[in-house]
Coordinates of C-alpha atoms in Angstrom, one line a residue:
M1 CA 10.7 -19.9 10.6
T2 CA 7.8 -22.1 9.4
A3 CA 4.4 -21.6 7.9
G4 CA 3.0 -21.2 11.4
P5 CA 3.0 -17.9 13.2
L6 CA 6.3 -16.2 13.8
P7 CA 7.9 -17.4 17.0
R8 CA 7.7 -14.8 19.8
A9 CA 10.3 -13.8 22.4
S10 CA 10.7 -10.9 24.7
A11 CA 12.3 -7.8 23.2
S12 CA 15.1 -7.7 25.8
S13 CA 16.0 -11.4 25.2
L14 CA 16.6 -10.4 21.5
G15 CA 18.8 -7.4 22.5
I16 CA 16.0 -4.8 21.8
D17 CA 15.7 -2.0 24.3
E18 CA 12.0 -1.5 25.1
G19 CA 12.7 2.0 26.1
G20 CA 13.6 2.9 22.5
V21 CA 10.2 1.5 21.4
L22 CA 8.4 3.6 24.0
S23 CA 10.3 6.7 22.7
L24 CA 9.1 5.9 19.2
L25 CA 5.5 5.8 20.5
D26 CA 5.9 9.2 22.1
A27 CA 7.5 10.7 19.0
A28 CA 4.9 9.3 16.7
E29 CA 2.1 10.9 18.8
A30 CA 4.0 14.2 19.1
R31 CA 4.8 14.4 15.4
G32 CA 1.3 13.3 14.3
V33 CA 2.7 10.3 12.3
R34 CA -0.3 8.1 11.5
M35 CA 1.2 4.6 12.3
R36 CA -0.8 1.5 11.7
S37 CA 1.6 -1.3 12.8
L38 CA 5.2 -2.0 13.8
L39 CA 6.8 -5.4 13.9
V40 CA 10.4 -5.9 14.9
V41 CA 11.9 -9.4 14.3
R42 CA 15.4 -10.5 15.3
H43 CA 17.1 -13.8 14.9
G44 CA 13.8 -15.0 13.4
F45 CA 11.8 -14.1 16.6
A46 CA 9.2 -11.3 16.9
G47 CA 10.2 -9.1 19.8
V48 CA 8.0 -6.1 19.2
E49 CA 4.4 -6.2 17.7
L50 CA 2.3 -3.1 17.9
V51 CA -1.0 -2.6 16.0
W52 CA -3.0 0.6 16.1
P53 CA -6.9 0.1 16.0
P54 CA -8.9 -0.4 14.0
D55 CA -6.2 -2.4 12.2
L56 CA -5.7 -6.0 13.1
P57 CA -2.5 -8.1 13.3
D58 CA -3.6 -10.7 10.8
Q59 CA -5.3 -8.5 8.2
L60 CA -4.2 -8.1 4.6
V61 CA -2.5 -4.8 4.0
H62 CA -2.1 -3.1 0.6
T63 CA 1.7 -3.1 0.2
H64 CA 1.8 -0.8 -2.9
S65 CA 5.3 -0.8 -4.6
L66 CA 6.7 -3.3 -2.1
T67 CA 5.2 -5.7 -4.7
K68 CA 8.0 -4.7 -7.1
S69 CA 10.6 -6.5 -4.9
V70 CA 8.6 -9.7 -5.0
V71 CA 8.4 -9.4 -8.8
A72 CA 12.2 -9.1 -8.8
M73 CA 12.5 -12.3 -6.8
V74 CA 10.4 -14.2 -9.4
A75 CA 12.6 -12.8 -12.1
G76 CA 15.6 -14.1 -10.3
R77 CA 14.2 -17.6 -10.1
M78 CA 13.3 -17.5 -13.8
A79 CA 16.8 -16.3 -14.6
R80 CA 18.3 -19.2 -12.7
D81 CA 16.0 -21.6 -14.5
G82 CA 17.1 -20.2 -17.9
L83 CA 13.7 -18.7 -18.8
L84 CA 15.1 -15.2 -19.2
S85 CA 18.2 -13.1 -18.6
E86 CA 18.9 -9.5 -17.9
D87 CA 20.4 -9.1 -21.4
D88 CA 17.3 -10.3 -23.2
R89 CA 15.5 -7.8 -25.3
V90 CA 12.2 -6.8 -23.9
L91 CA 10.4 -7.0 -27.2
D92 CA 11.7 -10.6 -27.7
L93 CA 10.0 -11.8 -24.5
L94 CA 6.7 -10.1 -24.8
P95 CA 3.8 -11.6 -26.8
G96 CA 4.2 -10.9 -30.5
T97 CA 1.4 -8.3 -30.7
Y98 CA 3.8 -5.8 -29.1
R99 CA 6.7 -6.4 -31.4
S100 CA 5.3 -4.1 -34.1
T101 CA 5.2 -1.1 -31.7
P102 CA 6.6 2.0 -33.5
D103 CA 10.2 2.6 -32.6
P104 CA 11.4 5.7 -34.5
T105 CA 14.6 6.2 -32.4
G106 CA 15.5 2.5 -32.2
R107 CA 15.7 2.8 -28.4
L108 CA 12.8 0.4 -27.8
G109 CA 14.7 -2.3 -29.6
R110 CA 17.6 -1.8 -27.3
L111 CA 15.6 -2.0 -24.1
R112 CA 16.6 -5.0 -22.0
V113 CA 15.1 -6.8 -19.0
G114 CA 18.0 -5.5 -16.9
H115 CA 16.8 -1.9 -17.6
L116 CA 13.4 -2.7 -16.3
L117 CA 14.9 -4.2 -13.1
S118 CA 17.0 -1.1 -12.5
M119 CA 14.5 1.6 -13.5
T120 CA 16.7 2.8 -16.3
S121 CA 14.4 2.1 -19.3
G122 CA 14.9 5.5 -20.9
H123 CA 11.4 6.6 -20.2
L124 CA 11.2 9.9 -18.3
S125 CA 7.5 10.1 -18.0
E126 CA 4.8 7.7 -16.7
P127 CA 1.7 6.8 -18.8
P128 CA -1.7 7.2 -17.1
K129 CA -3.4 4.4 -15.2
Q130 CA -7.0 5.4 -15.8
G131 CA -8.7 5.0 -19.2
V132 CA -6.0 2.7 -20.6
D133 CA -7.1 -0.7 -21.9
D134 CA -3.6 -2.1 -22.2
E135 CA -1.0 -0.8 -19.7
V136 CA 1.9 -2.6 -21.5
A137 CA 1.1 -1.0 -24.8
A138 CA 0.8 2.4 -23.0
F139 CA 4.3 1.9 -21.6
L140 CA 5.9 0.8 -24.9
E141 CA 4.2 3.7 -26.8
T142 CA 5.5 6.3 -24.3
P143 CA 8.4 8.2 -25.9
M144 CA 11.8 7.2 -24.6
E145 CA 13.7 10.4 -24.0
A146 CA 17.0 8.8 -22.9
E147 CA 19.0 5.8 -24.0
P148 CA 18.2 2.6 -22.0
G149 CA 20.7 2.4 -19.1
E150 CA 21.5 6.1 -19.1
R151 CA 19.2 7.6 -16.5
F152 CA 17.2 6.4 -13.5
F153 CA 13.5 7.1 -13.6
Y154 CA 11.1 5.4 -11.3
T155 CA 8.3 4.0 -13.4
S156 CA 5.6 1.6 -12.3
A157 CA 4.6 1.0 -15.9
G158 CA 8.0 -0.6 -16.6
V159 CA 7.4 -3.2 -13.8
N160 CA 4.0 -4.0 -15.3
A161 CA 5.8 -4.7 -18.6
L162 CA 8.2 -6.9 -16.7
S163 CA 5.2 -8.7 -15.1
A164 CA 3.8 -9.3 -18.6
I165 CA 7.1 -10.8 -19.6
L166 CA 7.1 -13.1 -16.6
E167 CA 3.5 -14.2 -17.3
H168 CA 4.4 -14.9 -21.0
V169 CA 7.6 -16.9 -20.5
G170 CA 6.3 -18.5 -17.3
G171 CA 3.0 -19.6 -18.9
A172 CA 1.0 -18.7 -15.8
S173 CA -0.7 -15.7 -14.2
L174 CA 1.4 -13.4 -12.1
R175 CA -0.5 -14.4 -9.1
D176 CA 0.4 -18.1 -9.6
L177 CA 4.0 -17.2 -10.3
L178 CA 4.3 -15.1 -7.2
S179 CA 2.8 -17.9 -5.2
S180 CA 4.7 -20.9 -6.6
Y181 CA 8.1 -19.2 -6.9
V182 CA 8.3 -17.1 -3.7
L183 CA 5.3 -16.8 -1.4
E184 CA 4.3 -20.5 -0.9
P185 CA 7.9 -21.7 -0.4
I186 CA 8.3 -19.3 2.6
G187 CA 4.9 -20.0 4.1
I188 CA 2.7 -17.2 2.7
C189 CA -0.6 -18.6 1.6
D190 CA -2.8 -15.7 2.6
F191 CA -2.4 -12.9 0.0
E192 CA -4.3 -11.0 -2.7
L193 CA -3.1 -9.6 -6.0
E194 CA -4.9 -6.9 -8.0
T195 CA -5.1 -6.9 -11.8
C196 CA -4.6 -4.1 -14.3
A197 CA -7.2 -3.1 -16.8
S198 CA -5.9 -5.8 -19.2
G199 CA -6.5 -8.5 -16.6
R200 CA -2.8 -9.0 -16.1
G201 CA -1.3 -9.1 -12.6
K202 CA -0.5 -5.7 -11.2
G203 CA 3.2 -6.2 -10.5
S204 CA 3.8 -2.5 -9.9
G205 CA 1.9 -2.5 -6.6
G206 CA -1.1 -4.8 -6.3
L207 CA 0.0 -7.3 -3.6
S208 CA -1.7 -7.4 -0.2
L209 CA 0.0 -9.3 2.6
T210 CA -0.2 -9.6 6.4
T211 CA 2.6 -7.9 8.4
E212 CA 4.0 -11.3 9.1
G213 CA 4.0 -12.1 5.4
M214 CA 5.8 -8.8 4.7
C215 CA 8.3 -9.8 7.4
R216 CA 8.9 -13.2 5.7
L217 CA 10.0 -11.4 2.6
G218 CA 12.6 -9.4 4.5
Q219 CA 13.7 -12.5 6.4
L220 CA 14.2 -14.3 3.0
L221 CA 16.6 -11.5 1.9
L222 CA 18.3 -11.5 5.3
Q223 CA 19.0 -15.3 4.8
G224 CA 20.5 -14.8 1.3
G225 CA 17.3 -16.1 -0.4
R226 CA 17.4 -19.4 1.5
W227 CA 14.4 -20.8 3.5
E228 CA 14.5 -23.9 5.7
G229 CA 17.3 -25.5 3.6
R230 CA 15.9 -24.5 0.3
Q231 CA 17.4 -21.8 -2.0
V232 CA 14.1 -20.0 -2.9
V233 CA 15.9 -17.0 -4.6
P234 CA 19.4 -17.4 -5.9
E235 CA 21.8 -16.2 -3.3
A236 CA 23.7 -13.7 -5.5
W237 CA 20.4 -12.3 -6.7
A238 CA 19.1 -11.9 -3.2
R239 CA 22.3 -10.1 -2.1
R240 CA 22.0 -7.7 -5.0
M241 CA 18.5 -6.7 -4.1
G242 CA 18.8 -3.3 -2.3
S243 CA 22.5 -2.9 -3.3
V244 CA 23.5 0.3 -5.0
E245 CA 23.5 -0.8 -8.6
V246 CA 22.1 2.6 -9.5
E247 CA 23.1 5.5 -7.2
T248 CA 20.1 7.6 -6.3
P249 CA 18.5 8.9 -3.1
L250 CA 15.6 6.9 -1.6
M251 CA 12.2 8.5 -2.3
A252 CA 11.6 8.6 1.5
A253 CA 15.1 8.6 3.1
P254 CA 15.2 9.3 6.8
A255 CA 17.1 12.4 8.0
A256 CA 19.7 10.1 9.6
W257 CA 20.8 8.9 6.2
T258 CA 21.5 12.3 4.8
G259 CA 24.8 12.3 3.0
L260 CA 25.1 8.5 3.0
R261 CA 25.3 6.5 -0.2
Q262 CA 21.9 5.3 -1.3
G263 CA 20.6 3.6 -4.4
Y264 CA 18.5 1.0 -6.1
G265 CA 19.2 -2.6 -7.1
L266 CA 16.7 -5.2 -8.6
L267 CA 13.6 -3.2 -7.8
T268 CA 14.7 -2.6 -4.1
W269 CA 16.1 0.4 -2.4
G270 CA 19.2 0.4 -0.2
C271 CA 21.5 2.4 2.0
P272 CA 24.6 0.2 2.5
D273 CA 26.3 2.9 4.7
A274 CA 23.4 2.4 7.1
G275 CA 23.4 -1.3 6.6
A276 CA 19.8 -1.2 5.4
R277 CA 17.8 -2.5 2.5
V278 CA 14.2 -1.3 2.1
L279 CA 11.2 -2.9 0.4
Y280 CA 9.3 0.3 -0.2
G281 CA 5.5 0.8 -0.3
L282 CA 3.7 4.1 -0.6
N283 CA 2.6 6.0 2.5
G284 CA 4.8 4.1 4.9
Q285 CA 4.4 0.4 4.1
F286 CA 8.0 -0.7 4.6
V287 CA 10.1 -3.8 5.2
I288 CA 13.6 -2.7 6.4
V289 CA 16.2 -5.4 6.3
L290 CA 19.1 -4.7 8.8
D291 CA 21.7 -7.3 7.7
E292 CA 24.3 -6.4 10.4
F293 CA 21.7 -6.8 13.2
D294 CA 20.1 -9.9 11.8
A295 CA 16.8 -8.0 12.1
V296 CA 13.8 -7.1 10.0
V297 CA 11.5 -4.1 10.8
V298 CA 8.0 -3.9 9.3
T299 CA 5.9 -0.8 9.3
T300 CA 2.5 0.0 8.0
A301 CA 1.2 3.5 8.1
A302 CA -1.0 6.2 6.5
E303 CA 1.7 8.8 6.1
P304 CA 2.2 10.6 2.7
A305 CA 5.5 12.0 3.9
A306 CA 6.8 8.4 4.3
G307 CA 10.2 9.5 5.3
R308 CA 8.7 10.4 8.7
V309 CA 8.0 6.7 9.2
L310 CA 11.6 5.8 8.4
D311 CA 12.7 8.6 10.6
L312 CA 11.1 6.9 13.6
V313 CA 12.8 3.6 12.7
A314 CA 16.2 5.2 12.2
E315 CA 16.0 7.4 15.4
F316 CA 14.5 4.9 17.8
V317 CA 14.4 1.3 16.6
V318 CA 17.9 0.9 15.2
P319 CA 19.6 2.4 18.2
A320 CA 17.5 0.2 20.5
I321 CA 19.1 -3.0 18.9
S322 CA 22.2 -4.2 20.6
P323 CA 25.0 -4.5 18.0
D324 CA 26.4 -7.7 19.5
G325 CA 23.1 -9.6 19.3
Q326 CA 23.2 -10.3 23.1
S327 CA 20.1 -9.9 25.3
R328 CA 19.6 -6.7 27.2
T329 CA 18.6 -6.2 30.8
S330 CA 15.3 -4.4 30.7
S331 CA 13.7 -2.7 33.6
A332 CA 10.4 -4.3 34.8
G333 CA 9.0 -0.8 34.5
S334 CA 9.7 -0.4 30.8
S335 CA 8.5 -3.9 30.0
A336 CA 5.2 -3.3 31.8
E337 CA 4.8 0.1 30.3
L338 CA 5.3 -1.2 26.8
A339 CA 2.8 -3.9 27.4
T340 CA 0.3 -1.4 28.7
R341 CA 0.9 1.0 25.8
A342 CA 0.6 -1.8 23.2
A343 CA -2.8 -2.8 24.6
S344 CA -4.2 0.8 24.5
L345 CA -2.8 2.4 21.4
P346 CA -4.9 5.3 20.1
S347 CA -7.3 4.6 17.2
T348 CA -6.2 5.9 13.8
W349 CA -9.8 5.9 12.6
P350 CA -10.4 9.4 11.1
L351 CA -13.6 10.0 13.1
S352 CA -12.1 9.0 16.5
G353 CA -12.3 11.8 19.0
K354 CA -13.9 14.1 16.5
T355 CA -17.6 13.4 17.1
E356 CA -19.9 13.1 20.0
P357 CA -20.0 9.4 21.1
L358 CA -23.8 9.5 21.4
C359 CA -25.9 8.0 18.7
R360 CA -28.2 11.0 18.4
T361 CA -31.2 8.9 17.7
G362 CA -33.5 11.9 17.3
L363 CA -31.4 13.1 14.4
W364 CA -31.5 9.7 12.7
K365 CA -35.3 9.7 13.0
D366 CA -35.4 13.1 11.3
V367 CA -33.5 11.9 8.3
N368 CA -35.2 8.5 8.0
G369 CA -36.2 8.0 4.4
M370 CA -34.5 11.2 3.2
V371 CA -33.2 11.1 -0.4
L372 CA -30.5 13.6 -1.5
E373 CA -30.0 14.2 -5.2
L374 CA -26.6 15.6 -6.3
P375 CA -25.6 17.5 -9.4
D376 CA -23.2 16.0 -11.9
N377 CA -19.8 15.2 -10.3
R378 CA -17.0 12.7 -10.5
E379 CA -17.1 11.6 -6.8
S380 CA -17.0 8.0 -5.6
M381 CA -17.8 6.2 -2.4
L382 CA -14.2 5.0 -2.7
P383 CA -11.4 7.4 -1.5
E384 CA -9.9 9.5 -4.2
G385 CA -6.4 8.4 -3.3
F386 CA -7.4 4.7 -3.5
L387 CA -9.0 5.3 -7.0
R388 CA -5.7 6.9 -8.3
H389 CA -4.0 3.5 -8.0
L390 CA -6.7 1.5 -9.9
Y391 CA -6.1 0.7 -13.5
T392 CA -9.3 1.3 -15.5
T393 CA -10.4 1.0 -19.1
R394 CA -11.6 3.7 -21.4
A395 CA -15.2 2.4 -21.2
A396 CA -15.1 2.6 -17.4
E397 CA -13.9 6.2 -17.4
A398 CA -16.4 7.2 -20.1
A399 CA -19.2 5.8 -17.9
R400 CA -18.1 7.6 -14.8
R401 CA -20.9 10.0 -13.7
G402 CA -20.2 10.3 -10.0
I403 CA -22.6 10.0 -7.1
A404 CA -26.2 10.9 -8.1
R405 CA -28.2 10.0 -5.1
L406 CA -27.8 9.2 -1.3
E407 CA -30.7 7.8 0.8
L408 CA -30.6 7.8 4.6
A409 CA -32.6 5.3 6.6
W410 CA -33.0 4.4 10.3
D411 CA -34.9 1.5 11.7
G412 CA -34.7 2.5 15.3
A413 CA -31.5 0.7 16.0
N414 CA -29.4 0.7 12.8
A415 CA -28.6 3.2 10.0
T416 CA -28.6 2.3 6.3
I417 CA -27.0 4.3 3.5
S418 CA -28.1 3.7 -0.1
Y419 CA -26.4 5.3 -3.0
E420 CA -26.2 5.4 -6.8
E421 CA -22.7 5.9 -8.3
S422 CA -22.3 6.0 -12.1
G423 CA -25.3 3.7 -12.6
V424 CA -24.3 1.2 -9.9
G425 CA -26.4 1.1 -6.7
G426 CA -25.5 -0.2 -3.3
T427 CA -26.6 -0.3 0.3
F428 CA -24.6 -0.7 3.5
S429 CA -25.2 -0.3 7.3
P430 CA -22.4 1.8 8.8
A431 CA -21.6 1.5 12.5
T432 CA -23.1 4.4 14.5
S433 CA -21.0 3.9 17.6
G434 CA -17.8 2.1 18.6
M435 CA -15.5 0.8 15.9
P436 CA -16.4 0.8 12.2
S437 CA -18.3 -2.2 10.7
R438 CA -17.2 -4.1 7.6
H439 CA -19.2 -4.3 4.4
S440 CA -18.9 -5.2 0.7
L441 CA -19.3 -2.0 -1.3
R442 CA -20.5 -2.2 -4.9
T443 CA -18.9 0.4 -7.2
P444 CA -18.3 0.9 -11.0
W445 CA -14.8 -0.4 -10.4
G446 CA -15.9 -3.7 -8.7
S447 CA -16.9 -4.7 -5.2
F448 CA -14.6 -3.8 -2.3
D449 CA -14.7 -4.7 1.4
V450 CA -14.8 -1.5 3.4
L451 CA -14.9 -0.3 7.0
A452 CA -17.7 2.1 7.5
Q453 CA -19.0 4.4 10.2
A454 CA -21.6 7.3 10.3
L455 CA -21.7 9.7 13.2
W456 CA -23.4 13.0 13.8
E457 CA -20.7 15.7 14.3
D458 CA -23.3 18.3 15.4
E459 CA -27.0 19.0 15.0
R460 CA -26.6 19.7 11.2
T461 CA -23.7 17.5 10.0
L462 CA -23.6 13.7 9.5
A463 CA -20.1 12.4 8.9
L464 CA -19.8 9.2 7.0
C465 CA -16.3 7.6 6.8
L466 CA -15.3 4.7 4.5
R467 CA -11.9 3.0 4.3
P468 CA -11.2 0.0 1.9
A469 CA -10.1 -2.9 4.1
G470 CA -6.3 -3.2 4.2
S471 CA -5.9 0.3 2.7
E472 CA -4.6 3.4 4.3
Y473 CA -6.9 5.6 2.3
W474 CA -10.3 6.9 3.6
Q475 CA -13.2 8.8 2.2
T476 CA -15.2 11.2 4.4
V477 CA -18.7 12.3 3.2
L478 CA -20.2 15.2 5.2
V479 CA -24.0 15.3 4.8
R480 CA -25.8 18.5 5.8
P481 CA -29.4 17.8 5.0
F482 CA -31.2 20.5 7.0
G483 CA -32.0 24.1 6.2
E484 CA -32.3 26.1 3.0
G485 CA -29.0 25.0 1.5
P486 CA -28.6 21.2 1.9
Q487 CA -25.0 20.1 1.0
V488 CA -22.9 17.0 0.6
A489 CA -19.1 17.4 0.9
F490 CA -16.3 15.0 0.1
S491 CA -12.8 14.8 1.3
G492 CA -10.3 12.1 2.2
G493 CA -6.8 11.1 3.2
P494 CA -4.1 10.6 3.9
S495 CA -2.9 13.8 2.3
P496 CA 0.2 15.9 2.8
A497 CA -0.2 18.6 5.5
G498 CA -2.5 21.3 4.3
A499 CA -3.3 19.5 1.0
T500 CA -6.7 18.0 1.9
K501 CA -9.2 19.2 -0.7
V502 CA -12.9 19.4 0.2
R503 CA -15.4 19.2 -2.7
T504 CA -18.9 20.6 -1.8
Y505 CA -22.1 20.1 -3.8
P506 CA -25.5 21.6 -3.2
C507 CA -28.2 19.0 -3.3
E508 CA -32.0 18.6 -3.6
V509 CA -33.9 16.8 -0.8
A510 CA -36.5 14.6 -2.4

């Protein structure tokens, strides 16, 4: 595999039964699993590639905690180069400002790098992300309720502390370290990395990659850390990633793995009894390494019950792969049907199929120039779920005042939405038919590229939907401007079944 696109081959030539993939499509639709993409690679060739609109094959996807596994790869390289070891004390490798952190129990002084890599730091609670100027200090100051190494507790804060160590001993930003140590050597040049409130790289979950980039990480582990003749990650380290160094159930294990041995090793999940290692990202962003099949499966989704995504892989993809690696005879009918289905997958856009396709020009004329003023609130044009993952400073949270004003405009062909959020104003032109349009959205948290669409649900309700590009989260704003009680309501997703919360505010029409 090179820096160019993944080589392609037919599924059947790679020993993948296309009928199993068709069954997955049927099951995903029947179960209401909101898939975004599926990529199945075997022997280094992509045999199955499915993308649900409005997502695109080459777009960057927020991978969430999958980032942790890449941080572990960098740590492995640094350990090989003698820059750190798993036995090093955490306080010894952090900048000196942290070494005076109060340590009444002495446990902080006994915290080692290996404990951060195994999620056994002794912390049994997670410090907040919002309103914290220094995420590393927040982690160190969180009481350690157990001795380091005694108990598994999944903590993103510990990985941010590890990332700060890597930046300190590596003398570079986490972004540059990820690029030079792992991503660039395996042909990944197109990526983004978020930062925490302190400005440090967000190693806990800030990496965005294409699905092919995600696959390359899985392929690297499949090849024992080796890439085109170069040992990118030490082989022993790569083999440990996803091994059961700490026995604990996966956070989103499929039903097929019930009763099997599962665990965690070097910031990566694994189920050796199923022959699987899992680079795990929230809401169904997965890289599943199937060592015995010489295969990698990548999924992206918007599914809070992420085990349902792994269920689809375990039930339909794994059984479709021939164990001997030989090609399979596939019927012309199933090949043609898969090609047809792949070209016409249903849109996962939240407004798809829920609104009248007509533009309702008359209604847009009626609201042209209308200004709606909202009472005090804590709403944002960004999805609530998306905001929960942003690291923010105390000043940013203190300045949060919500959405004060919405203005609707129509020029006879295009709609324009203007808004004021916590003192920051912005304007964008959402699509009023077809697929959503892309815009840069100004917010108190920075500027974000978003997909946006505004459609009239009925004669009284305008539905505005925004989704940050690459994210699975969306924000729905329902504007009801007519009558005696004008309202604006906010909701979003993805949310667990029945958990969607609608926040409704009366408004004044100026």
